[in-house]
mmCIF file of C-alpha atoms and ligand atoms in Angstrom:
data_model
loop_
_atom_site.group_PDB
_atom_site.id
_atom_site.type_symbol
_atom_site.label_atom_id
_atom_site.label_comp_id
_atom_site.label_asym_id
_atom_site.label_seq_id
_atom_site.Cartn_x
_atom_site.Cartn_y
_atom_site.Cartn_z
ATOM 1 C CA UNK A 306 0.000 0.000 0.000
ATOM 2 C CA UNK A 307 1.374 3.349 -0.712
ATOM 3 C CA UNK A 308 1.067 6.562 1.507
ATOM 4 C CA UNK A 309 -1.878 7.955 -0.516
ATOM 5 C CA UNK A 310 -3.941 4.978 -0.157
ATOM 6 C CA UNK A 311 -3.048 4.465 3.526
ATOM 7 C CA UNK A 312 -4.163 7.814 4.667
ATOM 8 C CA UNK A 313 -7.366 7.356 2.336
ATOM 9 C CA UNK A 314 -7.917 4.411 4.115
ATOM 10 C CA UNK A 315 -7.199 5.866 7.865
ATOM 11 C CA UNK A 316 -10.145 8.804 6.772
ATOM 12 C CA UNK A 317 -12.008 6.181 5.262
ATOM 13 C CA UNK A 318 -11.877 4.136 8.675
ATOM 14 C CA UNK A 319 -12.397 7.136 10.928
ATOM 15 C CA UNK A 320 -15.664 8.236 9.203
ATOM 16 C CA UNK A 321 -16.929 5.012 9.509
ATOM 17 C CA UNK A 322 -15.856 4.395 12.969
ATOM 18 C CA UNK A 323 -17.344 7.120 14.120
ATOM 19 C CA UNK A 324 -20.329 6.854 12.008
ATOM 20 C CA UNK A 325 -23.124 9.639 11.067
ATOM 21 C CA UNK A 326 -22.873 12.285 13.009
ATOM 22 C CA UNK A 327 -25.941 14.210 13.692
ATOM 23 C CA UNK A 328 -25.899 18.203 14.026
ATOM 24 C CA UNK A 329 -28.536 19.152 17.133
ATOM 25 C CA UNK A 330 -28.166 22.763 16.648
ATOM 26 C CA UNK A 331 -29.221 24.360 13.704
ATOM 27 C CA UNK A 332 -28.914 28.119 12.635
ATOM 28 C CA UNK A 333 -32.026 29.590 11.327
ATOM 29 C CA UNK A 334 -29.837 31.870 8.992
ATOM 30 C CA UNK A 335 -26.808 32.427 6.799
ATOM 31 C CA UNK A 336 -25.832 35.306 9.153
ATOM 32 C CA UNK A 337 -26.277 33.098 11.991
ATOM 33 C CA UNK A 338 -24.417 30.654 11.226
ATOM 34 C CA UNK A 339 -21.525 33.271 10.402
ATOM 35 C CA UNK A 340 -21.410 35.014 14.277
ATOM 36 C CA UNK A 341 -22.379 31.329 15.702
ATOM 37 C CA UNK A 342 -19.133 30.472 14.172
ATOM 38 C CA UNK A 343 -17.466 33.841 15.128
ATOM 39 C CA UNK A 344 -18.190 32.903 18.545
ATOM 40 C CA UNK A 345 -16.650 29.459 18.814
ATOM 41 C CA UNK A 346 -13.150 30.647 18.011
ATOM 42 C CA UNK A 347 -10.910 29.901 20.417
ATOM 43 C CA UNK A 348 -13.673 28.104 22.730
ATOM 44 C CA UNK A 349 -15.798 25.032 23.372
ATOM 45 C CA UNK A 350 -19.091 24.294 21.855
ATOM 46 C CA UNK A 351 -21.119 24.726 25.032
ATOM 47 C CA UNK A 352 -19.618 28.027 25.634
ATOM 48 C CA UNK A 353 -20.174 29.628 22.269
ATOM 49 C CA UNK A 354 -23.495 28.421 22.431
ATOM 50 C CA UNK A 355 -24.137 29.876 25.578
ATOM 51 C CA UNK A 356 -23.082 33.068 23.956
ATOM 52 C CA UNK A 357 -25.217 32.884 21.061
ATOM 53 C CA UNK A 358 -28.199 32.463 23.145
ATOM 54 C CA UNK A 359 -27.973 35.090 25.456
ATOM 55 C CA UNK A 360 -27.120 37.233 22.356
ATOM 56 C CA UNK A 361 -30.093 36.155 20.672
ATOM 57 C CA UNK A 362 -31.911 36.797 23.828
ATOM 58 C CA UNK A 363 -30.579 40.293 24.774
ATOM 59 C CA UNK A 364 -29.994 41.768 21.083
ATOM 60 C CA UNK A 365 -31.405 39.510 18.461
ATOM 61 C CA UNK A 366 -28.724 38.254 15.967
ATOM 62 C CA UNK A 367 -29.863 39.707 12.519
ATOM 63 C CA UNK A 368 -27.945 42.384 10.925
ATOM 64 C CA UNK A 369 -29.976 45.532 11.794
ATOM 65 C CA UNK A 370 -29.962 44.903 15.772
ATOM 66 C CA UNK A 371 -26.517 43.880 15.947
ATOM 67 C CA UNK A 372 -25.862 46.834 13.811
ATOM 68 C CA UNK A 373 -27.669 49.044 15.780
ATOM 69 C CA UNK A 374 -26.590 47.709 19.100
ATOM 70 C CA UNK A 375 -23.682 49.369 21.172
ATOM 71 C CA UNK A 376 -19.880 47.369 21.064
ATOM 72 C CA UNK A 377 -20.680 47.023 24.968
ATOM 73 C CA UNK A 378 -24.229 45.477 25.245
ATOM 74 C CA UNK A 379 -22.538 42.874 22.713
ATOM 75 C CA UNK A 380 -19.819 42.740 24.845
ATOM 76 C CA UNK A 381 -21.736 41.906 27.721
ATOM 77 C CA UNK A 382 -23.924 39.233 25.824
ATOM 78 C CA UNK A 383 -20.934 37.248 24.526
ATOM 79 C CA UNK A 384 -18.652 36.791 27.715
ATOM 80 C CA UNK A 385 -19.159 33.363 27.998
ATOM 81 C CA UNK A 386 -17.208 32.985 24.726
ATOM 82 C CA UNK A 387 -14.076 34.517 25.455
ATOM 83 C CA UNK A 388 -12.113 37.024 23.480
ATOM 84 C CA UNK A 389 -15.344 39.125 24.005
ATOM 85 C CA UNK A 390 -12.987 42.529 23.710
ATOM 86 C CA UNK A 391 -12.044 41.393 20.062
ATOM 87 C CA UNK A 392 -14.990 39.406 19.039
ATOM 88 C CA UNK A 393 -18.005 42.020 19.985
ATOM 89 C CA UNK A 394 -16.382 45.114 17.664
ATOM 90 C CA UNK A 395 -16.099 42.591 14.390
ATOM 91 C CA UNK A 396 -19.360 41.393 14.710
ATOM 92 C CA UNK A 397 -20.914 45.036 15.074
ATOM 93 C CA UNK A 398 -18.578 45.648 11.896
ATOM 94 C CA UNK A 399 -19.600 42.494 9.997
ATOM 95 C CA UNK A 400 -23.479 43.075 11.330
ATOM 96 C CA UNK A 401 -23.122 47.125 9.385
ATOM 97 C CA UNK A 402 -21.531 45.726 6.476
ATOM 98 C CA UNK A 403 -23.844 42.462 5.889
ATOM 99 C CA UNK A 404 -27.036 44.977 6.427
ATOM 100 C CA UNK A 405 -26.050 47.756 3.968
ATOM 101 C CA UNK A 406 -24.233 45.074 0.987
ATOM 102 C CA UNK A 407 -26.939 42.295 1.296
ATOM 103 C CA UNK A 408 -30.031 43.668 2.135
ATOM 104 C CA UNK A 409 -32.075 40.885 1.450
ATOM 105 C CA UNK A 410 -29.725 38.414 3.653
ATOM 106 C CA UNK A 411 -26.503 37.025 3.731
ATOM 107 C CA UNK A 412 -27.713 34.052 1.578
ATOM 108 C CA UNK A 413 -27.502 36.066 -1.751
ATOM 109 C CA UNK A 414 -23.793 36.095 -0.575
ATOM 110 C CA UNK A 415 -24.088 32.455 -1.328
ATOM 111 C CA UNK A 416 -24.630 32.273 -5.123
ATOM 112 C CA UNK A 417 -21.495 33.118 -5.224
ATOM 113 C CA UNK A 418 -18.547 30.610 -5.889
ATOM 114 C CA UNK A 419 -16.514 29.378 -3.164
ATOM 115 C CA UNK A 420 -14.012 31.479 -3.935
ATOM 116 C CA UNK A 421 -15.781 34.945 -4.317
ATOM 117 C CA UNK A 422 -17.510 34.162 -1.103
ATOM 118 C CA UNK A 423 -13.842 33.698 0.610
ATOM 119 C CA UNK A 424 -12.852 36.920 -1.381
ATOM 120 C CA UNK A 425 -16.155 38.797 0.177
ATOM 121 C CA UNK A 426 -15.218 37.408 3.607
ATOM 122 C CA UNK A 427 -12.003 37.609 3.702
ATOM 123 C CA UNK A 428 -11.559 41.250 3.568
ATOM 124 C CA UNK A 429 -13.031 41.340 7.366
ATOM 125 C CA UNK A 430 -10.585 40.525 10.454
ATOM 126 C CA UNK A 431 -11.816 37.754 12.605
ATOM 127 C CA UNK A 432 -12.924 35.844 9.420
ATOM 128 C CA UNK A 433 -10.232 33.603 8.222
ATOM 129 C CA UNK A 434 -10.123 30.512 6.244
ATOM 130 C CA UNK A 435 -12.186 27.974 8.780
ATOM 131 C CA UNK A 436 -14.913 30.141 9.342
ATOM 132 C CA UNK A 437 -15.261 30.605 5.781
ATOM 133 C CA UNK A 438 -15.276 27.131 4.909
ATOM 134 C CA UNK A 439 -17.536 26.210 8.095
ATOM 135 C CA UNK A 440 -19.933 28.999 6.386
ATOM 136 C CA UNK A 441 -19.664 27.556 3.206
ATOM 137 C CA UNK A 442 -20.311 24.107 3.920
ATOM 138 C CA UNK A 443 -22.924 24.335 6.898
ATOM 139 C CA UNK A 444 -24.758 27.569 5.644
ATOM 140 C CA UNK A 445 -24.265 26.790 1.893
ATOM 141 C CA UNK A 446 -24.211 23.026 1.556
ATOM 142 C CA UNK A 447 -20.925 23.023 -0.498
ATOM 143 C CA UNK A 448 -18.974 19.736 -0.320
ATOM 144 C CA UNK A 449 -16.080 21.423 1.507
ATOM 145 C CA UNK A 450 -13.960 19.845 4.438
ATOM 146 C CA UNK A 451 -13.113 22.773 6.846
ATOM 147 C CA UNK A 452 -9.727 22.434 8.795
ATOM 148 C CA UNK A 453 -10.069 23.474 12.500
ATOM 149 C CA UNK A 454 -7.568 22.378 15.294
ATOM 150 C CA UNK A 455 -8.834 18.585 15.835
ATOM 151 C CA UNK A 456 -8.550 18.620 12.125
ATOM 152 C CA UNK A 457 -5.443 19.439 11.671
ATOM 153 C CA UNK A 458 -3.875 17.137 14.604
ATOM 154 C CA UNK A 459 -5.474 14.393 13.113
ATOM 155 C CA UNK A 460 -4.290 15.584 9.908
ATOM 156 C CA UNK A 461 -0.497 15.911 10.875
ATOM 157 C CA UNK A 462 -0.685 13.082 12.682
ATOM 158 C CA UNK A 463 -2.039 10.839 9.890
ATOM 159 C CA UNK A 464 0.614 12.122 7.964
ATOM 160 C CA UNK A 465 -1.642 14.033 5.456
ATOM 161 C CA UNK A 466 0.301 17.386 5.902
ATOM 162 C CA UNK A 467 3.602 18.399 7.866
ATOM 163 C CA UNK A 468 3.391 20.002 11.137
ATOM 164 C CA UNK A 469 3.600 23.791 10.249
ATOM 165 C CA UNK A 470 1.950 23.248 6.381
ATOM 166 C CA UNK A 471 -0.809 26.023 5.316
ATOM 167 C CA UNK A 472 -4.489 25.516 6.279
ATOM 168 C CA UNK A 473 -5.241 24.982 2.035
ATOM 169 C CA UNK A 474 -2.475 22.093 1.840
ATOM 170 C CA UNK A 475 -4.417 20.381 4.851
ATOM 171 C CA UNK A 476 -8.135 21.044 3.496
ATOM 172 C CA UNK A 477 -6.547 20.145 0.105
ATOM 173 C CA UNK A 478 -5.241 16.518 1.376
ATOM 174 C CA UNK A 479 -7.822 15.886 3.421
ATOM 175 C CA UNK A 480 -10.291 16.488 0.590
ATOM 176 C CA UNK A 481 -8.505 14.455 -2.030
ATOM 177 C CA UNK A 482 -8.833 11.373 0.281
ATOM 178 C CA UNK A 483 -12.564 11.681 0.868
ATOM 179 C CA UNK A 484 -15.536 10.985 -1.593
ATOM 180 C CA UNK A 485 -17.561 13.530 -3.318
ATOM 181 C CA UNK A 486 -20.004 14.642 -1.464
ATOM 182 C CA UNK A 487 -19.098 13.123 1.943
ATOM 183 C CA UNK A 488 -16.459 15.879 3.001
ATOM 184 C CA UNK A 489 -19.130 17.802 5.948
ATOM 185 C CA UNK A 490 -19.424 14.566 6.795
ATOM 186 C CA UNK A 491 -15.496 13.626 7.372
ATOM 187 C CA UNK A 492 -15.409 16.881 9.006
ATOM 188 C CA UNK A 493 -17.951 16.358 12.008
ATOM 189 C CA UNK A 494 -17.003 12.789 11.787
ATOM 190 C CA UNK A 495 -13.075 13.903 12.687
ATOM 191 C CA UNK A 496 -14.364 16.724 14.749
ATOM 192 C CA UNK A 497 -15.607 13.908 17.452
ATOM 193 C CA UNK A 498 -12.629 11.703 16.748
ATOM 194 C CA UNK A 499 -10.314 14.651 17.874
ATOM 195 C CA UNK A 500 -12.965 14.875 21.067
ATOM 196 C CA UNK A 501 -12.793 11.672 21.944
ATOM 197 C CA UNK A 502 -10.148 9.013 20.526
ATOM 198 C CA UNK A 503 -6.905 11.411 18.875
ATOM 199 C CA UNK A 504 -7.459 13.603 21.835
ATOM 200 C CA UNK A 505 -4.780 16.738 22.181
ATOM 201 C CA UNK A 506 -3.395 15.156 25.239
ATOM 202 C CA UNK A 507 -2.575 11.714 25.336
ATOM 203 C CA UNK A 508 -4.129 10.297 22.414
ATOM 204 C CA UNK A 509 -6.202 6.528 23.340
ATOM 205 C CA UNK A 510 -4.086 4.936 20.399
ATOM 206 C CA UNK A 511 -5.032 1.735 22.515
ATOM 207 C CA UNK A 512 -8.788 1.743 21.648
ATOM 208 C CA UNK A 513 -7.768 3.136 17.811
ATOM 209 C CA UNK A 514 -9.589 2.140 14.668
ATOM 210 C CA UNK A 515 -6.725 3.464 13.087
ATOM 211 C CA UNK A 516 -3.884 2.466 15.010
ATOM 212 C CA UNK A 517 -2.312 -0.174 12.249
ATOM 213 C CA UNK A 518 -2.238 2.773 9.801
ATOM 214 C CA UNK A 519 -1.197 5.317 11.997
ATOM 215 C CA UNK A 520 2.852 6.765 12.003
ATOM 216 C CA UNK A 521 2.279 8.688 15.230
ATOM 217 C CA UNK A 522 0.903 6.083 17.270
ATOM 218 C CA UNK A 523 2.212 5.922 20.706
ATOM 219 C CA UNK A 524 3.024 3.165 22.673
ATOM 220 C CA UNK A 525 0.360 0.439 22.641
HETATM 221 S S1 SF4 B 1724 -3.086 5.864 16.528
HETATM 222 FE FE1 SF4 B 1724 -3.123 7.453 18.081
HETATM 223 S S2 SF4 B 1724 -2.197 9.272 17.117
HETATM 224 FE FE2 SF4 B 1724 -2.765 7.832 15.484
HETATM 225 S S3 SF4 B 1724 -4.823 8.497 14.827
HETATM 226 FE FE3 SF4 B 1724 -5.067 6.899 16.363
HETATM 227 S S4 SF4 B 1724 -5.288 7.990 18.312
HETATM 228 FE FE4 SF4 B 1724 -4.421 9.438 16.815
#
């Protein structure tokens, strides 16, 4: 077997080790889904969430009211997602700028390719590649594979990329090895592997569907 076909066959393994994974929270909007995603840098899922709700609760999160709304009463919303000093004033800039280019939503952002959406989004701090490719596949349904940090350790780890390689050449790997059409799919199914199995801190290469393919495994 060579090294293409064994880390195709490590993703291959993973995704169906871990099986379908099943998203329980769902954004009711493009813009949504861009601050819910905004929120969860640099922090855990329940955290973000927490943030999102009480933002939703205090503010609203649509365009106009977040655009309206002082830096500070955002502030004070978000706190339970960290970075709230940095995060609050991009999403009041993001909120202006969504309401006055895209009146009629941030989904008519999304006939747009892939890559004129990145362009559009990229031009903002606090949006970089990840949150851009978590937009595009779970707001727009494209067949994309978005890198975060459980990614990439995997990633590295499997060999698919070196240590200190670009977020494309990871995404780019990573999506070679996976089907069509299955890439949201190896995404939330690595996301849990990261959480649970190729953990940051001692990895459980014991209990490993992956172990025999693995060059990083520790010490069984
Ligand atoms: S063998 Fe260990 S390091 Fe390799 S993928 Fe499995 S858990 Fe991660």
């Amino acid at each position: 077997m060579d090294e293409k076909e064994r880390r195709s066959r490590a993703l291959q393994q993973i995704v169906q080790h871990v099986g379908k994974v099943k998203i329980l929270f769902k954004w009711s909007s493009a813009f949504e889904n861009l601050i819910g995603t905004i929120l969860s840098q640099n922090t855990n899922d329940h955290n973000s969430r927490r943030a999102f709700q009480t933002l939703k609760k205090n503010i609203r999160v649509d365009p106009s009211s977040l655009a309206e709304a002082s830096v500070k009463s955002i502030k004070d919303s978000i706190r339970s997602a960290g970075l709230y000093n940095i995060k609050a004033p991009r999403i009041k800039t993001i909120a202006e700028h969504v309401r006055n280019t895209y009146p009629d939503g941030l989904e008519t952002l999304l006939i747009q390719s892939d890559d004129e959406v990145r362009d559009n989004l990229k031009r903002f701090q606090g949006i970089g590649d990840k949150t851009i490719d978590v937009f595009l596949a779970f707001a727009g349904g494209r067949d994309i594979l978005p890198v975060d940090t459980h990614v990439r350790r995997i990633a590295t780890r499997l060999g698919f990329a070196p240590r200190n390689a670009e977020y494309r050449e990871i995404r780019k790997s990573l999506e070679e090895a996976t089907p069509t059409s299955m890439r949201r799919d190896a995404h939330l199914a690595l996301l849990r592997f990261g959480r649970t199995i190729c953990t940051a801190k001692s990895p459980k290469c014991h209990q490993c569907p992956v172990k025999e393919l693995c060059p990083s495994r520790r010490d069984l």
